Amino acid sequence: MIEAGTKLRLRFAKEGRAVYISHLDLMRTMQRAFLRAGYPLKYSEGFNPHPVISILLPLGVGAASVCELMDFSLTAPLDEAELPERLTAAMPEGVRALEVYPGGRKVKELKWLELEGVFEYDARDPAEMAAGLRDFFARPSIVITKKTKRGTGESDIAPAIRFLSFSPDEKRVLLRGVISAQEPTLNPEHLANALRQLAPELAPDFAEFRRLEVCDAEMKVFR
Amino acid sequence: MDPRLKRILPKVQKPARYTGGEYNQTVKDKDQVELRCALCFPDTYEIGMSNLGMRILYHTINSMPGVWCERCFAPWEDMETELRAAGLPLYALESGDPLKDFDALGFPIGYEMAYTTVLNMLDLAGLPVRSADRPDLLPLVFAGGTSCCNPEPMADFLDLMVIGEGEALDNEVLELLRTAKREGWTKQTYLRAAARIPGVWVPSLYQPEYDEDERFTGLTPLSGAPETVTKRIVEDFENSPFPTKQIVPSTEIVHDRVNLELFRGCIRGCRFCQAGQVYRPVRARSAEKLIQQGIESLQATGYQEITLSSLSSSDYRELGQLCDGLLDYCVPRSIGLALPSLRADNFSMDLMQRVQKVRKSGLTFAPEAGTQRLRDAINKNVREEDLLESCRVAFAGGWNNVKLYFMLGLPTETDEDVVGIAKVAEDVYRLWREHAVNKARGVRITVSTSCFIPKPHTPFQWAPMVTKEEYLRRVKLLRSSIRSRAIVYNWHDAETSEIEGVLSRGDRRVGAVIEAVWRKGGRLEAWSDFFDHARWMAAFEACGVNPDDYTLRPRAAGEPFPWERVNMGVTRRHLWREWELTQEDRLSPDCRAGCVGCGARALLGCCPDHDVEMGGESA
Ligand code: SF4
């Protein structure tokens, strides 16, 4: 049992149809799911109380993950072994609570993101593409144009890539990799964007990603 | 998920509304299911999922063993473009299966401006829009909802309509379809058999007749179809199914909260109000039941807000008890309780003050007309003294936001009535100056007007609308009569009202116009983004239909109406009497003060709400 009021961290998966739930909608969904499961979230003090929950690395719409982390507290003691099943039963399809534990490491120690992806090519040879992709991402610098709040900016994404591998199958190229989650943050979508901007002949017809694990600077699993 | 859909979703706004998978959705094993039905709401997900009727029907249909009911909503423009470009037919959310493979598609139609969207959804599903062009029995395309009380405008497109409350009837229609499917009936055989179910209207079994001047003269029933179809209603409302385990959308919708239905029908009898006439007689649920349903729904959904919905919630007898019971549960849990459409009386104000402890919202009143004379003529039982007294209490209690709703173009309206609206608003402002507890915060009084639209099955079904030009003249008159800068005046455009006016009282010839507008790209026209008045005008022209003939022409006492063979309970004789009282500026009592014999009693054999008042005796 964990005492009421303890800082808690939830690890959860967001897959299948749930990948289209936006970050803001997911926060609302979480609040409601906790209520449905009978876990009373702790609210902020003040004029307009709201549950104090925070999701560590907001996930883009369309991307899947099996390593999402969310911080929260409850106003009642918690049987941590029971939570995953009970909370998952109160979730929309595709969101699964995996484990909950007290505390957790400081957010700023989170550094790397392990991911996998699929690049779909409708009318090109995946083996050829995989070879091209390996060469492309081996470049020492990959400068892309990004939309920012103040218009567009240039940014080199190469330093944010620790490792990427590409293996072709029938119609697709499968990607595995480790990219920077924070400082700088690299949205995996930019891997496909880089191709669209700098090597359109390698740009996939469709790309999707899945977060597999979060790690610290030493590549130790972050919890 | 279809790989084509996977590629589309990242490109459209709010993709979560096109995926299904929400908490509490119903999924059944396809191998165990004999009949698959989809409720197709002819508006967006955000609107459709906010519709209580849709949720009730989903629940009642899915309660049938062997029948699986799914949902579909109209896609927004970007999604429609992508679907069409990808050649992906419209699908149901739960299974992702294409609508054209379903056995039945049911469209709940609550407002006429959704008509073109119904056609568009059929087309997106890959189905011909006209019933005659769909020779096969399956999928059966049917509709229900308030708009079906005039079945003629959509007659050419729908195979079948259910008149009245769907949860009383849909399951019978589907049960017969299950038999028809199993035994391989033709569409004709099924429709003729279905027409014998009370409340079922089969449009193809009624032939419209016109005279040499092309005036509508009546509908002739064919192949033994009933002379009139009487609406079906839920008889035991207390125990009728109410879904407490409702779907919780994963993306924000318009009414993102628990919605409790206190009662059906309305005791008031406002002469302009179609809902108030066609949902009679009044049937209520007990406070005890509602508190239980409210708490169960909050627990099952995790919603943090609950609202009471009915046509005139302050007429609910046990309102105080209900609110106390709900507040006992809500306050300690920081759950908001919202009370819409309260009447301007002291009791309601007292209640508002108690509810305000949880959530502070603006005050809304709908006096509808600017003078007592006109309010009497339309039978709107609001006295100015009561309205002003409520505002006084509200201002003294710290409110500083009042919204006032009116209609322009009501039958018998004069310029004096128009100017009277400004006077009401100015009086409200004067009260604020005299009674506000905190003047430094200022006040906001909003006056809104819409253009009155005569509706079938109301006393005003005989009335002409005012022209757009006349509506605008009255808008200008009102605007120039409002002096205070604290009063904000908003008016709705009259172009949409004009089209709604044609569709509401239209006959079958209007169907060709609906189709022509849709073919030119019309859909989602309840949204100003997509409404195009010129497109409608061009379609009227092309179809040889004169809109003024439907909107501006006063109807004669004995004139046959396209909705004549639909019996909504309230009799033509009663409506005509009410229309005559309008000319004399005379009120009618509400059902509690006295029964005026509207006819709705015949549906149930009693009027529970009225009879309770009279100590169990019927009038
Ligand atoms: S029959 Fe009488 S009591 Fe019943 S709804 Fe009509 S007017 Fe009201």
mmCIF file of C-alpha atoms and ligand atoms in Angstrom, chain B residues 266-268 276-277 280-282 569-570 574 589-592 594-602 606-611 619, ligand 1:
data_model
loop_
_atom_site.group_PDB
_atom_site.id
_atom_site.type_symbol
_atom_site.label_atom_id
_atom_site.label_comp_id
_atom_site.label_asym_id
_atom_site.label_seq_id
_atom_site.Cartn_x
_atom_site.Cartn_y
_atom_site.Cartn_z
ATOM 1 C CA CYS B 266 -44.328 20.310 -22.161
ATOM 2 C CA ILE B 267 -47.337 21.609 -20.252
ATOM 3 C CA ARG B 268 -47.002 25.125 -21.647
ATOM 4 C CA GLY B 276 -43.859 21.732 -27.044
ATOM 5 C CA GLN B 277 -46.731 20.441 -29.158
ATOM 6 C CA ARG B 280 -47.221 15.727 -25.588
ATOM 7 C CA PRO B 281 -48.461 14.432 -23.249
ATOM 8 C CA VAL B 282 -46.078 15.201 -20.418
ATOM 9 C CA GLY B 569 -51.462 13.596 -30.923
ATOM 10 C CA VAL B 570 -52.422 17.245 -30.992
ATOM 11 C CA HIS B 574 -57.253 22.236 -31.346
ATOM 12 C CA PRO B 589 -54.084 27.708 -19.684
ATOM 13 C CA ASP B 590 -51.207 25.277 -19.327
ATOM 14 C CA CYS B 591 -52.040 21.618 -18.750
ATOM 15 C CA ARG B 592 -51.832 22.007 -14.976
ATOM 16 C CA GLY B 594 -56.674 23.232 -17.021
ATOM 17 C CA CYS B 595 -56.896 20.833 -19.892
ATOM 18 C CA VAL B 596 -57.727 22.494 -23.196
ATOM 19 C CA GLY B 597 -58.328 19.139 -24.849
ATOM 20 C CA CYS B 598 -55.415 19.237 -27.278
ATOM 21 C CA GLY B 599 -55.926 15.605 -28.235
ATOM 22 C CA ALA B 600 -52.682 14.162 -26.898
ATOM 23 C CA ARG B 601 -54.585 12.415 -24.134
ATOM 24 C CA ALA B 602 -55.794 9.841 -26.658
ATOM 25 C CA CYS B 606 -54.546 9.775 -19.752
ATOM 26 C CA CYS B 607 -52.304 12.790 -19.172
ATOM 27 C CA PRO B 608 -50.368 11.785 -16.072
ATOM 28 C CA ASP B 609 -49.129 15.255 -15.212
ATOM 29 C CA HIS B 610 -52.494 16.937 -15.605
ATOM 30 C CA ASP B 611 -54.405 14.154 -13.883
ATOM 31 C CA ALA B 619 -60.875 16.065 -17.859
HETATM 32 S S1 SF4 C 1 -54.994 16.586 -23.375
HETATM 33 FE FE1 SF4 C 1 -55.128 18.312 -21.937
HETATM 34 S S2 SF4 C 1 -53.739 17.820 -20.232
HETATM 35 FE FE2 SF4 C 1 -53.271 16.440 -21.938
HETATM 36 S S3 SF4 C 1 -51.608 17.443 -23.031
HETATM 37 FE FE3 SF4 C 1 -53.476 18.091 -24.055
HETATM 38 S S4 SF4 C 1 -54.077 19.970 -23.017
HETATM 39 FE FE4 SF4 C 1 -52.527 18.996 -21.732
#
